[in-house]
Amino acid sequence: MYKLLHDGLFLILLTFAGLLFSDALLPGLVTNKISFTKITLFLVAVMTLIGFLGKKLSISYPQKKANKNRLLPVIVLFSFLLIGNSLLKFTLWQNIIITLTTLFIFFLFYELIFHHEK
């Protein structure tokens, strides 16, 4: 059951990423039919089940050290463009400020998750 949940989580994440990408390219194509809130709640439910079963079965993984990635600037640029595209109703300066703030918050989450004591 634990392995099936992990495989299901991987498939849900791939589907979610594909839907987000397609909705970013053609806004309203996916969101008219499927609510991202439902998919997000389903993702949270699956992750909660994985965490619950992992604790029940005493399954744990060592924390990995984050490697520097050469794709990181490309991912940041792509994220900047996607976030900026979703905020086209705002003025240019509001769009830039909101996008940079969002990327800064993502950076703080990244540091929080992969922070290592020295």
Short mmCIF file of C-alpha atoms in Angstrom, two decimals:
data_model
loop_
_atom_site.label_atom_id
_atom_site.label_comp_id
_atom_site.label_asym_id
_atom_site.label_seq_id
_atom_site.Cartn_x
_atom_site.Cartn_y
_atom_site.Cartn_z
CA MET A 1 0.00 0.00 0.00
CA TYR A 2 2.86 2.36 0.88
CA LYS A 3 4.59 1.78 -2.46
CA LEU A 4 1.31 2.20 -4.35
CA LEU A 5 0.75 5.55 -2.66
CA HIS A 6 4.26 6.66 -3.65
CA ASP A 7 3.65 5.64 -7.27
CA GLY A 8 0.26 7.34 -7.21
CA LEU A 9 1.83 10.50 -5.79
CA PHE A 10 4.36 10.53 -8.62
CA LEU A 11 1.62 10.16 -11.24
CA ILE A 12 -0.52 12.85 -9.61
CA LEU A 13 2.44 15.25 -9.50
CA LEU A 14 3.20 14.61 -13.19
CA THR A 15 -0.43 15.19 -14.09
CA PHE A 16 -0.61 18.32 -11.97
CA ALA A 17 2.57 19.72 -13.54
CA GLY A 18 1.26 18.98 -17.02
CA LEU A 19 -2.07 20.63 -16.27
CA LEU A 20 -0.36 23.69 -14.79
CA PHE A 21 1.90 23.96 -17.82
CA SER A 22 -0.98 23.63 -20.28
CA ASP A 23 -3.07 26.15 -18.35
CA ALA A 24 -0.12 28.56 -18.30
CA LEU A 25 0.21 28.32 -22.08
CA LEU A 26 -3.52 28.55 -22.76
CA PRO A 27 -5.23 30.15 -19.74
CA GLY A 28 -8.64 28.75 -18.97
CA LEU A 29 -8.18 25.56 -21.00
CA VAL A 30 -7.98 23.33 -17.94
CA THR A 31 -9.46 25.48 -15.19
CA ASN A 32 -12.83 25.66 -16.93
CA LYS A 33 -13.26 21.92 -16.44
CA ILE A 34 -11.09 20.94 -13.47
CA SER A 35 -10.49 22.91 -10.29
CA PHE A 36 -6.86 22.98 -9.18
CA THR A 37 -8.13 23.10 -5.61
CA LYS A 38 -9.51 19.57 -5.93
CA ILE A 39 -6.22 18.27 -7.31
CA THR A 40 -4.26 20.06 -4.58
CA LEU A 41 -6.49 18.66 -1.84
CA PHE A 42 -6.11 15.18 -3.33
CA LEU A 43 -2.32 15.65 -3.37
CA VAL A 44 -2.33 16.72 0.29
CA ALA A 45 -4.51 13.72 1.20
CA VAL A 46 -2.14 11.28 -0.53
CA MET A 47 0.92 12.87 1.13
CA THR A 48 -0.83 12.69 4.51
CA LEU A 49 -1.56 9.00 3.98
CA ILE A 50 2.06 8.37 2.99
CA GLY A 51 3.27 10.16 6.12
CA PHE A 52 0.81 8.27 8.33
CA LEU A 53 1.73 4.88 6.87
CA GLY A 54 5.43 5.74 7.02
CA LYS A 55 5.20 6.45 10.74
CA LYS A 56 3.04 3.38 11.34
CA LEU A 57 5.48 1.13 9.47
CA SER A 58 8.56 2.95 10.88
CA ILE A 59 9.83 3.92 7.43
CA SER A 60 12.20 6.87 7.32
CA TYR A 61 14.73 8.22 4.87
CA PRO A 62 17.94 10.13 5.57
CA GLN A 63 17.88 13.77 4.53
CA LYS A 64 19.73 14.29 1.27
CA LYS A 65 22.16 17.11 0.70
CA ALA A 66 20.97 19.50 -1.99
CA ASN A 67 23.29 19.58 -4.98
CA LYS A 68 23.86 22.73 -6.96
CA ASN A 69 22.01 22.38 -10.22
CA ARG A 70 22.91 23.99 -13.54
CA LEU A 71 19.23 24.03 -14.48
CA LEU A 72 18.32 26.26 -11.56
CA PRO A 73 18.60 29.58 -13.48
CA VAL A 74 16.44 28.15 -16.27
CA ILE A 75 13.85 26.95 -13.76
CA VAL A 76 13.84 30.33 -12.00
CA LEU A 77 13.40 32.16 -15.32
CA PHE A 78 10.62 29.79 -16.38
CA SER A 79 8.90 30.23 -13.01
CA PHE A 80 9.25 34.02 -13.29
CA LEU A 81 7.61 33.97 -16.72
CA LEU A 82 4.78 31.64 -15.63
CA ILE A 83 4.00 33.66 -12.51
CA GLY A 84 4.22 36.91 -14.47
CA ASN A 85 1.92 35.53 -17.16
CA SER A 86 -0.70 34.65 -14.58
CA LEU A 87 -0.72 38.25 -13.28
CA LEU A 88 -1.31 40.10 -16.55
CA LYS A 89 -4.31 41.99 -15.12
CA PHE A 90 -1.99 43.89 -12.76
CA THR A 91 0.19 46.80 -13.79
CA LEU A 92 3.78 46.06 -14.80
CA TRP A 93 5.31 47.16 -11.48
CA GLN A 94 2.73 45.28 -9.40
CA ASN A 95 3.38 42.20 -11.53
CA ILE A 96 7.15 42.44 -11.05
CA ILE A 97 6.87 43.00 -7.29
CA ILE A 98 4.43 40.10 -6.78
CA THR A 99 6.51 37.78 -8.96
CA LEU A 100 9.79 38.62 -7.21
CA THR A 101 8.14 38.25 -3.80
CA THR A 102 6.78 34.84 -4.78
CA LEU A 103 10.19 33.68 -6.02
CA PHE A 104 11.79 34.98 -2.80
CA ILE A 105 9.29 32.97 -0.73
CA PHE A 106 10.08 29.88 -2.84
CA PHE A 107 13.78 30.48 -2.14
CA LEU A 108 13.11 30.70 1.60
CA PHE A 109 11.17 27.42 1.48
CA TYR A 110 14.08 25.84 -0.42
CA GLU A 111 16.55 27.03 2.21
CA LEU A 112 14.28 25.84 5.02
CA ILE A 113 13.91 22.37 3.55
CA PHE A 114 17.53 21.80 2.49
CA HIS A 115 19.31 23.71 5.29
CA HIS A 116 22.16 21.75 6.86
CA GLU A 117 23.81 22.49 10.17
CA LYS A 118 27.56 23.02 9.80
#
